[in-house]
Every structure is written in C-alpha cells, then in structure tokens.
Short mmCIF file of C-alpha atoms and ligand atoms in Angstrom, two decimals:
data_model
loop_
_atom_site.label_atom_id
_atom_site.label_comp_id
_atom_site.label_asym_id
_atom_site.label_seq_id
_atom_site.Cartn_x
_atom_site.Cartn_y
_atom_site.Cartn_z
CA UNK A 1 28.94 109.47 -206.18
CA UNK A 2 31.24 107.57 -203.89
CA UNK A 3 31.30 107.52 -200.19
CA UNK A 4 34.06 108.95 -199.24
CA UNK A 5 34.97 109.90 -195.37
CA UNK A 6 38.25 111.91 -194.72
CA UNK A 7 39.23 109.99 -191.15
CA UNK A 8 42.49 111.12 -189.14
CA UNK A 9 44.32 109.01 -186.70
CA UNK A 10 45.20 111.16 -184.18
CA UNK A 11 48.19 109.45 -182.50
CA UNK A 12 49.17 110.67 -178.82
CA UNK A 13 53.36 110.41 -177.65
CA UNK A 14 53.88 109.41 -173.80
CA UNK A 15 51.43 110.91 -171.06
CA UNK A 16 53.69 110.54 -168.22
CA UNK A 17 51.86 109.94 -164.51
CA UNK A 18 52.81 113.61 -163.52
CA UNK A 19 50.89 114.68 -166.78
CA UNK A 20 47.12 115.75 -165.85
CA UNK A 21 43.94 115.44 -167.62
CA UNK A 22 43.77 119.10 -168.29
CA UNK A 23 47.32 118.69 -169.93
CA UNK A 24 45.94 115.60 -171.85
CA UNK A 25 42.41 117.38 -173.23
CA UNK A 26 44.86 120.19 -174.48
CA UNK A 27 46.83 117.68 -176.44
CA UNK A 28 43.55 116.34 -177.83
CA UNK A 29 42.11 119.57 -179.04
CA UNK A 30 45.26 120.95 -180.42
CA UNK A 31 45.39 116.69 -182.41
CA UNK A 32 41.44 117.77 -183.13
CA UNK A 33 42.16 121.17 -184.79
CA UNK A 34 44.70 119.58 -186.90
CA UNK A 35 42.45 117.05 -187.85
CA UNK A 36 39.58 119.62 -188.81
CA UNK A 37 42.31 121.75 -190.61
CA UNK A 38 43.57 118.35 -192.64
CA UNK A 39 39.51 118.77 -193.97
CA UNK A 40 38.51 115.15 -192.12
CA UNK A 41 34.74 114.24 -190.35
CA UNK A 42 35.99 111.47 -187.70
CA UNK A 43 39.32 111.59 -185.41
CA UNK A 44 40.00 108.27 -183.79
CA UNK A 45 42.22 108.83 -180.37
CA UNK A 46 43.91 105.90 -179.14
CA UNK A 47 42.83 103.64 -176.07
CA UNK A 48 43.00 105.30 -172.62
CA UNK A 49 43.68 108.18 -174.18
CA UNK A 50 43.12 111.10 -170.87
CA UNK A 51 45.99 108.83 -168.90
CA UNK A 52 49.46 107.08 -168.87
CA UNK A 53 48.82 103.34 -169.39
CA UNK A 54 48.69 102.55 -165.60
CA UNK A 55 47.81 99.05 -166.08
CA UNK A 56 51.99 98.70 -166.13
CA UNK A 57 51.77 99.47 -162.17
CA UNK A 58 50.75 97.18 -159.47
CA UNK A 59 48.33 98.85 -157.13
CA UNK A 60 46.20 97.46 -153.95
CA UNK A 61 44.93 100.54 -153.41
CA UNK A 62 41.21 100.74 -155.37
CA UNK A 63 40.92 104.34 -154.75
CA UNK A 64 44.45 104.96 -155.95
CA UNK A 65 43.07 102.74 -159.30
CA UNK A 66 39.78 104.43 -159.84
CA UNK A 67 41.44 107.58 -159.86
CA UNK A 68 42.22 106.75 -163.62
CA UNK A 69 38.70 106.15 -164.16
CA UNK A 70 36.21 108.77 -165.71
CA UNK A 71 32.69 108.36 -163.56
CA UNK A 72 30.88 110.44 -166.46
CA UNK A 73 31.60 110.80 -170.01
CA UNK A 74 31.41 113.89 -171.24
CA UNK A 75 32.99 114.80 -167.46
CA UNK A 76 34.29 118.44 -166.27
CA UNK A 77 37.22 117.87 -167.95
CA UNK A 78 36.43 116.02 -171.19
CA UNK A 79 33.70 118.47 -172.37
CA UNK A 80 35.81 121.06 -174.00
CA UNK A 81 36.78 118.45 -176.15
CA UNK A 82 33.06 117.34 -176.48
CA UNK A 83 31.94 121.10 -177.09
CA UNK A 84 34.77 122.27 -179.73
CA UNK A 85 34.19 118.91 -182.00
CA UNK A 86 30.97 119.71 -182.42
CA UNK A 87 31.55 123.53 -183.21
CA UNK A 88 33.74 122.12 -185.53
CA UNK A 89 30.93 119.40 -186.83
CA UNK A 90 33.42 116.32 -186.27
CA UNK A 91 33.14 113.25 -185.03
CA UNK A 92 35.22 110.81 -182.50
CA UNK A 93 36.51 107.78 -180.97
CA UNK A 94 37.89 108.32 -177.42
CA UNK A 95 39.38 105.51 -175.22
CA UNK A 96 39.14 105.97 -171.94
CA UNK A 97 38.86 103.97 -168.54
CA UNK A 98 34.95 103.64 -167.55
CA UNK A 99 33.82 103.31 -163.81
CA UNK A 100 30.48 102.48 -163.74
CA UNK A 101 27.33 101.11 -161.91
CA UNK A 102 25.14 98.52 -163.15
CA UNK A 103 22.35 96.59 -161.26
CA UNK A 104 24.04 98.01 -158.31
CA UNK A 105 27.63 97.05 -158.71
CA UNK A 106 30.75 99.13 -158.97
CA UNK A 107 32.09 97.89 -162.76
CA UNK A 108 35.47 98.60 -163.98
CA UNK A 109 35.85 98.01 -168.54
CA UNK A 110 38.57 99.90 -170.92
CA UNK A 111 36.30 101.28 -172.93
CA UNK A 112 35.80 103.36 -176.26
CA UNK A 113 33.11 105.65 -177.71
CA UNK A 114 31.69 106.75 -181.12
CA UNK A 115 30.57 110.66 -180.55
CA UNK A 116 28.20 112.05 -183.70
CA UNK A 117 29.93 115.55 -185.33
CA UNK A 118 26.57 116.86 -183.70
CA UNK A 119 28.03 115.76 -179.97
CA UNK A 120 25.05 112.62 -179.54
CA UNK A 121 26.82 109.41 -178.81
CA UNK A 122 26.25 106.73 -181.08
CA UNK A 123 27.72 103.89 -179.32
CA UNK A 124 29.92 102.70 -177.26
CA UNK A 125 32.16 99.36 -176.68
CA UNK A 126 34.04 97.74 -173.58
CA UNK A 127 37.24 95.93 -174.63
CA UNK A 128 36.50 92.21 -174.65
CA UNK A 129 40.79 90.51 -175.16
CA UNK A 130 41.74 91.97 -171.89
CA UNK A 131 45.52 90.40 -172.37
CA UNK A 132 48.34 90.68 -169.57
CA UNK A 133 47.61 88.90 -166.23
CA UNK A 134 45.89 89.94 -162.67
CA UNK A 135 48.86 88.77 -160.67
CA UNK A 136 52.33 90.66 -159.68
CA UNK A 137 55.00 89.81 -161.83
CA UNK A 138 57.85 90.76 -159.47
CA UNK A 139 60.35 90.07 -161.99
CA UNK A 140 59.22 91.74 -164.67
CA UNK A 141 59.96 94.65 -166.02
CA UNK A 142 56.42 96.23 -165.43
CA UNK A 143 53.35 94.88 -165.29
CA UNK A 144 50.29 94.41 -167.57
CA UNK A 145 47.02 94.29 -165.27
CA UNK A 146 44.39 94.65 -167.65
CA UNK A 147 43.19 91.44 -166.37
CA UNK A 148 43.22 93.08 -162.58
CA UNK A 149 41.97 96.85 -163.39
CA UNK A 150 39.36 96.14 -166.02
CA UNK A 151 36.40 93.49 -166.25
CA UNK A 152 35.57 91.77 -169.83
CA UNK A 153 33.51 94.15 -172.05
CA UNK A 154 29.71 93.18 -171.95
CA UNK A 155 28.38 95.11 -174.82
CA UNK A 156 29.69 92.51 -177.81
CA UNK A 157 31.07 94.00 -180.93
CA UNK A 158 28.52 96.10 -182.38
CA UNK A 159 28.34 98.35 -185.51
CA UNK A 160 26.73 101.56 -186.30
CA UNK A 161 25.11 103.21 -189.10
CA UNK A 162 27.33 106.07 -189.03
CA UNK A 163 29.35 108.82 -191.44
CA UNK A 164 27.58 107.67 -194.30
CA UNK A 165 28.65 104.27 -193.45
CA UNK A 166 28.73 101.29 -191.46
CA UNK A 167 31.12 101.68 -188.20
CA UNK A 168 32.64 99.34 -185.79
CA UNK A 169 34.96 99.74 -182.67
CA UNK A 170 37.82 97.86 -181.00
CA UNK A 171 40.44 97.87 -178.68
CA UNK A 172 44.00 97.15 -178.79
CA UNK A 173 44.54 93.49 -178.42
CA UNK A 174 40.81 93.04 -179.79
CA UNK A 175 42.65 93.74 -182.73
CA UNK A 176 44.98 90.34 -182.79
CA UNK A 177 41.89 88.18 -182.31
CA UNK A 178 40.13 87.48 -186.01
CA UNK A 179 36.69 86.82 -184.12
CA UNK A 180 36.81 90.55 -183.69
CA UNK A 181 36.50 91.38 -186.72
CA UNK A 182 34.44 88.96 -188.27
CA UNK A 183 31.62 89.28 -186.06
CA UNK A 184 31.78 92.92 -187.43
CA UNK A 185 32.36 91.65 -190.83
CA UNK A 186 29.23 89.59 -190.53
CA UNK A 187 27.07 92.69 -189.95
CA UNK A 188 28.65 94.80 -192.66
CA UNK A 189 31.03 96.85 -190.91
CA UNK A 190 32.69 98.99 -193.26
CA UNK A 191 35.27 101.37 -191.15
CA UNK A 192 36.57 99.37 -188.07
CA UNK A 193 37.81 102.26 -185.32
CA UNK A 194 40.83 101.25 -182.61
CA UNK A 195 43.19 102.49 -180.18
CA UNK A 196 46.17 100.75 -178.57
CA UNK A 197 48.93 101.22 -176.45
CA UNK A 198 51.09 98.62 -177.13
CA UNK A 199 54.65 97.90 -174.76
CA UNK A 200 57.62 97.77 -177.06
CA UNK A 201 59.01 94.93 -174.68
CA UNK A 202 57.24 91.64 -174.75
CA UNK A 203 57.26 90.32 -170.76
CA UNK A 204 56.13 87.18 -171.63
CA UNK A 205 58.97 86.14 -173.97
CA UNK A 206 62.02 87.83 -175.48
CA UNK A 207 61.44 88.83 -178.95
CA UNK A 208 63.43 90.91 -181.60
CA UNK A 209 61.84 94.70 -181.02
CA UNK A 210 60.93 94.48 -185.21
CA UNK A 211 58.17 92.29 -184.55
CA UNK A 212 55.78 94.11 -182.27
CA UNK A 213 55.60 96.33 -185.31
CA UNK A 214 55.02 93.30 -187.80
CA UNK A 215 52.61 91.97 -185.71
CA UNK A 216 50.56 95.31 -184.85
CA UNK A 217 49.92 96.06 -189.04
CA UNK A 218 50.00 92.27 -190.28
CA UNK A 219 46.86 91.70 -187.99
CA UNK A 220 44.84 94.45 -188.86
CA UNK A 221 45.51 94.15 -192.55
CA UNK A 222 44.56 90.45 -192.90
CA UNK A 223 41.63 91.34 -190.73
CA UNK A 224 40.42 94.54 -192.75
CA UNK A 225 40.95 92.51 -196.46
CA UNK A 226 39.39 89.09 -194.78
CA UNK A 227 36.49 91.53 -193.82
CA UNK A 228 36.40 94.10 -196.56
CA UNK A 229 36.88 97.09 -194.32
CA UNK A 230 38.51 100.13 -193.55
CA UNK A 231 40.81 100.09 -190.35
CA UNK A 232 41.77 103.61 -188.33
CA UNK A 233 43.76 102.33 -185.45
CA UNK A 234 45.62 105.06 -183.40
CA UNK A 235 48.77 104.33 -181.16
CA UNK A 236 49.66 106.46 -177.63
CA UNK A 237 53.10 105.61 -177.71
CA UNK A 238 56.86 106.62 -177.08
CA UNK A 239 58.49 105.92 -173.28
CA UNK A 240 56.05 107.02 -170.59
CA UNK A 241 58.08 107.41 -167.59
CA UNK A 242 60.52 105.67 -169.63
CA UNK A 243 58.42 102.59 -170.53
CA UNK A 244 58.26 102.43 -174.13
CA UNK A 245 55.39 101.71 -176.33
CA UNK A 246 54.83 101.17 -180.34
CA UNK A 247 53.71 103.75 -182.69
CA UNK A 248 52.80 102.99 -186.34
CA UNK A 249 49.35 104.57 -186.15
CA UNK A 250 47.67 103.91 -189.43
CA UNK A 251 44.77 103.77 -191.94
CA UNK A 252 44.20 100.63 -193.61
CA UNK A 253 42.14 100.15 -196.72
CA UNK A 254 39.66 96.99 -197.61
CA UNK A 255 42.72 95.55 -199.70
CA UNK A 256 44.71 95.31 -196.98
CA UNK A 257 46.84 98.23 -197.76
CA UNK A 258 48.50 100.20 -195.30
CA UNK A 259 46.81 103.81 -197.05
CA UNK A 260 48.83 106.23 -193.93
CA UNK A 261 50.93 105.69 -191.45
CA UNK A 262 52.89 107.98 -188.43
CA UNK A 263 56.15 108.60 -188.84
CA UNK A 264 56.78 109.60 -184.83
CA UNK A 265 56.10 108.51 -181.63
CA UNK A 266 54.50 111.75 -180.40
CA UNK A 267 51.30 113.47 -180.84
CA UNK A 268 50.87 113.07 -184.95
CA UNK A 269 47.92 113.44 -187.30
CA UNK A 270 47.51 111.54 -190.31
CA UNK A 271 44.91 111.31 -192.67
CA UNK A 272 43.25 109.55 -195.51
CA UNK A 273 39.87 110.32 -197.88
CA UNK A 274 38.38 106.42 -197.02
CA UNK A 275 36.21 105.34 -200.21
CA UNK A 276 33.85 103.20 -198.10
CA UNK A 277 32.19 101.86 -201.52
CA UNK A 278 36.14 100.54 -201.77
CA UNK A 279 34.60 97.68 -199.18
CA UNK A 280 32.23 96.50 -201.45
CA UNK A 281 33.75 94.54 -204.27
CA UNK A 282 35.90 92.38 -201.78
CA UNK A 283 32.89 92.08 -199.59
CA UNK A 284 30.64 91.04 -202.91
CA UNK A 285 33.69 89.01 -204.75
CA UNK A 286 36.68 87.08 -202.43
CA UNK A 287 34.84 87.62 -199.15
CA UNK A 288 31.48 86.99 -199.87
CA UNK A 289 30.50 85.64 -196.69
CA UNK A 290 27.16 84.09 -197.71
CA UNK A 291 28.60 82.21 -201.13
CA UNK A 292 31.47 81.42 -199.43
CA UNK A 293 31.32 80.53 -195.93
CA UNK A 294 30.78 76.70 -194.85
CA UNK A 295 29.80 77.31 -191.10
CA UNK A 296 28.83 73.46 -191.00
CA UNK A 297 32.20 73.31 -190.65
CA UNK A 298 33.41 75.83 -188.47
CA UNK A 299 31.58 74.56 -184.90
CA UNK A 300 34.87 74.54 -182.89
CA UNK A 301 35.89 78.54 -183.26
CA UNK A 302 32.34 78.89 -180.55
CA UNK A 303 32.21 75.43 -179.19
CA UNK A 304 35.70 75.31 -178.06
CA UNK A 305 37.83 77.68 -175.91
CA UNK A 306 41.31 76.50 -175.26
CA UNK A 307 43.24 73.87 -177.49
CA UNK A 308 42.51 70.17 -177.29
CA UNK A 309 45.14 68.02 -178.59
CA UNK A 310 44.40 65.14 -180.77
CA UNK A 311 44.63 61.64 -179.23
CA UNK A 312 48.36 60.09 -179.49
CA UNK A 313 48.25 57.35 -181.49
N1 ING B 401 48.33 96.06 -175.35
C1 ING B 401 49.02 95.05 -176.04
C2 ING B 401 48.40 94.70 -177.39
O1 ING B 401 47.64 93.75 -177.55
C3 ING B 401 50.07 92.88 -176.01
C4 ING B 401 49.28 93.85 -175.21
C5 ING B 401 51.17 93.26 -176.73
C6 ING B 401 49.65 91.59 -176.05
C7 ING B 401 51.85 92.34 -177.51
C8 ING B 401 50.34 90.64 -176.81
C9 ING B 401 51.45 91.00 -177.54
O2 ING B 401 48.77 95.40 -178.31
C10 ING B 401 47.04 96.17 -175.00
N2 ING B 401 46.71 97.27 -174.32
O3 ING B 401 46.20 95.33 -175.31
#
C-alpha cells in the first residue's frame, strides 16, 4: 500500500498594507476549507503569509517594523486558523515574521512552521538565504531588506517524521541555494514544504520578466529530482500596493515534474495525491547518495564561502 499524502498549495494574491490580519486569517481559512473540501491532509501557505511583504519599505522606526511581527504563535489572531485545522484534522505550513527572545535578546527571523492535523507543532525553521540588502537603495524601485528586518535562521534545515513521511521546510530564496536541499536530502527528506514572495522586477539587474518564472520552477525541480523529493512551494503574489510579485505556485514530484501548478495570481488552491514511495527509486537508483557521492572531493562547497579565482598564469 503506497504512501500517498493529498497536499494543497494554498497560494495567497496581494495583501495590501491597509489589509489587516483579521482580513488575512479569513483568506486563510476560506484557502483551508478549500483545501479540506479538495480531500488533502497538509496546506502549505506561502512565506509571511498574515502581511504585505514589508521588507520592500525602508523603515527606521523598530516599533513601526515589529509591528509585522507575531510575538506568539498560535496569537489572538492566528488561532482560529489553528482551532478550525484541527477540527478539520489537517495539517500546515505557515510563514510568518517571528519576534522573539532568546538568552535575553530581542531576535528578529522570517520564519515557517509545520502544525500536526491534531494542532501540536512539529517543527519549525528560520529562513537561512536572507537575499536583498540592509542598506537604502534610493534609486530603486523598492527595497528588499530582508537583510535589515530579519537575522539568519539558527535552527539549520531540519526534517520531520511527519504525514506518513519524512518532511522538510524552506523559505523562498532557500529554495535557489542547492545546499538547501541536500542537507535535507542527506537525512531522507521526502516532501520539502516552501513559501515565497518573489518581486516580478529584479532591482539588481534588468532582466526579461519570463525568467523570474524560469528560474522559480527550474530550481526547485533540479533540486527535488537531485534529492528524490516532493516539493509544495506556495507563492503570495500579484501587485501589493502595486508592487508586483510571481505566482506559479506548484507541486513538484521526485522526477522533477511540475505535478500542479496555479493558474492566477490571487488566492488559489491546487492540489496533488503525493506518492511519497515515488521518492524512493531515484533516492535508491540515480541519487543514491551513499554509492554515489565522492565527498573526498567536495571540501570547497563548506570550506569556502565566496569565489576564489585561480592564479593568472
Ligand atoms: N524573494 C526573492 C526570491 O528569492 C529574489 C528574492 C528574487 C532573489 C529573485 C533573487 C532573485 O525568490 C525572497 N523573499 O527571498
């Protein structure tokens, strides 16, 4: 008897800076009942999913900042969705923006969670590629101030035994890096769980618009058939306060395959029955790590940071 887990993206459109979280939770329960109704066990919500992606505004002001941060998760306003999932006996992955204290210091990480259909939290994940810069870019556009707002993640990139699998989390440009993804591959992860919210303009350089799509499914398909996983990853997109941001939510099977994918860039469910024993003959045949990997040879991908250019002859 295969494994199989019915998973739904549930992609969010724009949540504007007027919008509030009440507004937002509504969204999310109305994306959850869809989900329960399309028969699925796990709903993956995209990265910061209770606000507008305020890391595109330049603020000074920290109280004006941590006002986008949840103190307590389940909070006041996030436990109706924490209450009617588990009615429902489903479970979830929720980006949000985490303000924390640890050994007595304010901390700041874009994180995501991994709720149980019984409501326990099984683990949680603070995004580690925190792209963008920390400084204003007066001529730009907007801004991207992950590298201001949020501190890198401290927790690593675990996996869980979870939904009759093995379950891993990421975040948005996590997903571009292939460390991510092997360092779940290497402990077994079979269903890799993401959110983004991805700018359709690129500040750094001008590119045709066609390729923030290319790039957002070529990475995560290389990555889920170089790991033999599963890949949910869940978009918040269309123009928030008229700053545009990808869709192309989508499930991605152990081949590589793109298995569902949104068609809109507004609040959208889509789903997929994921055979998780689909993992295993890519993870036992092509990508068996342990026939296959030389890591006598691999020293500079943790040895080495930045580039270092061969001598000139
Ligand atoms: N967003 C973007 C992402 O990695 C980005 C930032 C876009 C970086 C395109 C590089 C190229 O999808 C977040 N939130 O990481």
């Amino acid at each position: 008897m295969s494994r199989t887990l019915r998973v739904a993206a549930a992609q969010l459109g724009p949540i504007h800076l007027a919008d509030s979280r009440a507004q937002v939770i509504k969204r999310l329960l109305a994306l959850l009942e869809e989900a329960h109704a399309a028969g699925c066990r796990l709903v993956v919500f995209p990265e910061l999913a209770l606000t507008t992606f305020f890391p595109r505004w330049w603020s000074e002001d920290q109280a004006e900042i941590d006002a986008y941060f949840e103190t307590e998760m389940p909070g006041p306003e996030t436990q109706p969705l924490f209450d009617r999932a588990k009615e429902l006996g489903m479970g979830f992955y929720l980006g949000y923006a985490e303000l924390t204290e640890e050994a007595g210091k304010v901390r700041h990480f874009n994180t995501s969670i991994l709720v149980a259909p019984d409501g326990r939290l099984i683990g949680k994940y603070r995004k580690i590629h925190l792209p963008g810069h920390s400084e204003h870019l007066l001529d730009a556009p907007f801004q991207h101030l992950e590298k201001k707002y949020f501190e890198v993640g401290n927790l690593g990139f675990p996996v869980w035994r979870a939904f009759d699998g093995i379950v891993g989390m990421c975040i948005c440009n996590d997903r571009r890096w292939p460390e991510t993804f092997r360092v779940m591959g290497l402990q077994g992860v079979e269903l890799v769980a993401l959110g983004y919210n991805t700018p359709t303009e690129n500040i750094h350089h001008p590119e045709p618009v066609h390729l923030r799509m290319f790039h957002n499914h070529v990475t995560m398909q290389a990555n889920a058939y170089q790991n033999g996983t599963w890949v949910v990853a869940t978009a918040k997109c269309g123009a928030e306060d008229g700053f545009p941001m990808i869709g192309g939510s989508c499930i991605i099977a152990p081949t590589g395959e793109i298995a569902a994918q949104a068609l809109t860039e507004d609040d959208e469910v889509i789903a997929f029955n994921c055979d998780l024993d689909l993992c295993d003959y890519i993870k036992r045949t092509i990508f068996n790590f342990e026939k296959n990997r030389r890591i006598e040879h691999y020293g500079l991908i943790t040895e080495r940071t930045g580039v270092v250019l061969p001598p000139k002859s």
